[in-house]
Amino acid sequence: MYLVNEERLEKMKKILYTRQDTLRVFMDYVYSPHNLAAIVRTCDAVNVGKLYYRHQKKVKLNNEITMGAHKWIFHEYIDDIEKFYQDIKKEGYQVVVTLLDEDTVDFREVDYTKPTLIVLGNEVDGASETSIKYADKKVIIPMYGMSQSLNVSVANAVILYEAQRQRSLKGMYDKPQLTEEIIQKTLKKWAYKDIIEKELRRVRHKKN
């Protein structure tokens, strides 16, 4: 049983059936609320499989930061970055880090139809040494003006839409990447459990 109308339910199904489980993003100490919100919303727009993040101080993605976009993205806080990279490599993901280095390539030269983790460094120092150590591809977005780099949230959007373009051309949005079990479990959460919880919070707030 679902607590949403048919149109809303179909929208939820479409999100899950087109979700790119093998395209993921890791925010490596990104801390600006504005950047966090922009990155989350772009990840939602491209329908990435999962968004990982870590901060000096553990924070929670919430409505205040993401305007609700985080509700539709699978996201996870990372405590142990070394283990995280070791596990993602075992799963066959290529790690793509934005970095100006001697072996950096144009971001469009990467094959994003492969299982890919895009790593975004923080606004001041860029990607951490650990992220650089595990990078399979170091990419740059060409700049022809005075600025040397784009804002991290803008860079994320540029790279993700190149990934979306490549995957669309290959028909990867036309067939599900998630298992039917995960799809049904998520639908139950979005269209039933989350609505019940929201109503309970509303009632408690009204009482207080």
mmCIF file of C-alpha atoms in Angstrom, residues 5 7 17-18 23-24 29 40 49 55-56 59 107 109 116 124 150 161 169 179-180 187 191 198 202-204:
data_model
loop_
_atom_site.group_PDB
_atom_site.id
_atom_site.type_symbol
_atom_site.label_atom_id
_atom_site.label_comp_id
_atom_site.label_asym_id
_atom_site.label_seq_id
_atom_site.Cartn_x
_atom_site.Cartn_y
_atom_site.Cartn_z
ATOM 1 C CA ASN A 5 -1.179 9.336 -5.894
ATOM 2 C CA GLU A 7 1.391 10.247 -10.776
ATOM 3 C CA TYR A 17 14.482 2.516 -12.800
ATOM 4 C CA THR A 18 16.874 5.076 -14.324
ATOM 5 C CA LEU A 23 28.020 6.438 -11.155
ATOM 6 C CA ARG A 24 28.838 7.813 -7.717
ATOM 7 C CA TYR A 29 35.690 17.698 2.937
ATOM 8 C CA VAL A 40 23.339 17.352 -4.064
ATOM 9 C CA GLY A 49 23.756 5.913 -7.687
ATOM 10 C CA HIS A 55 33.636 16.510 7.055
ATOM 11 C CA GLN A 56 35.980 17.501 9.850
ATOM 12 C CA VAL A 59 27.113 16.681 9.732
ATOM 13 C CA PHE A 107 37.710 15.485 -18.182
ATOM 14 C CA GLU A 109 38.713 11.905 -22.190
ATOM 15 C CA THR A 116 32.987 5.518 -11.734
ATOM 16 C CA VAL A 124 40.444 25.649 -0.379
ATOM 17 C CA LEU A 150 35.753 26.473 -11.392
ATOM 18 C CA TYR A 161 26.665 16.067 -17.327
ATOM 19 C CA LEU A 169 24.303 7.633 -25.747
ATOM 20 C CA THR A 179 17.814 -4.818 -8.268
ATOM 21 C CA GLU A 180 14.043 -5.179 -8.087
ATOM 22 C CA LEU A 187 9.433 2.675 -2.957
ATOM 23 C CA ALA A 191 5.787 6.314 -0.602
ATOM 24 C CA LYS A 198 6.471 13.166 8.401
ATOM 25 C CA ARG A 202 3.787 17.222 12.284
ATOM 26 C CA VAL A 203 1.448 15.939 15.009
ATOM 27 C CA ARG A 204 4.184 16.069 17.677
#
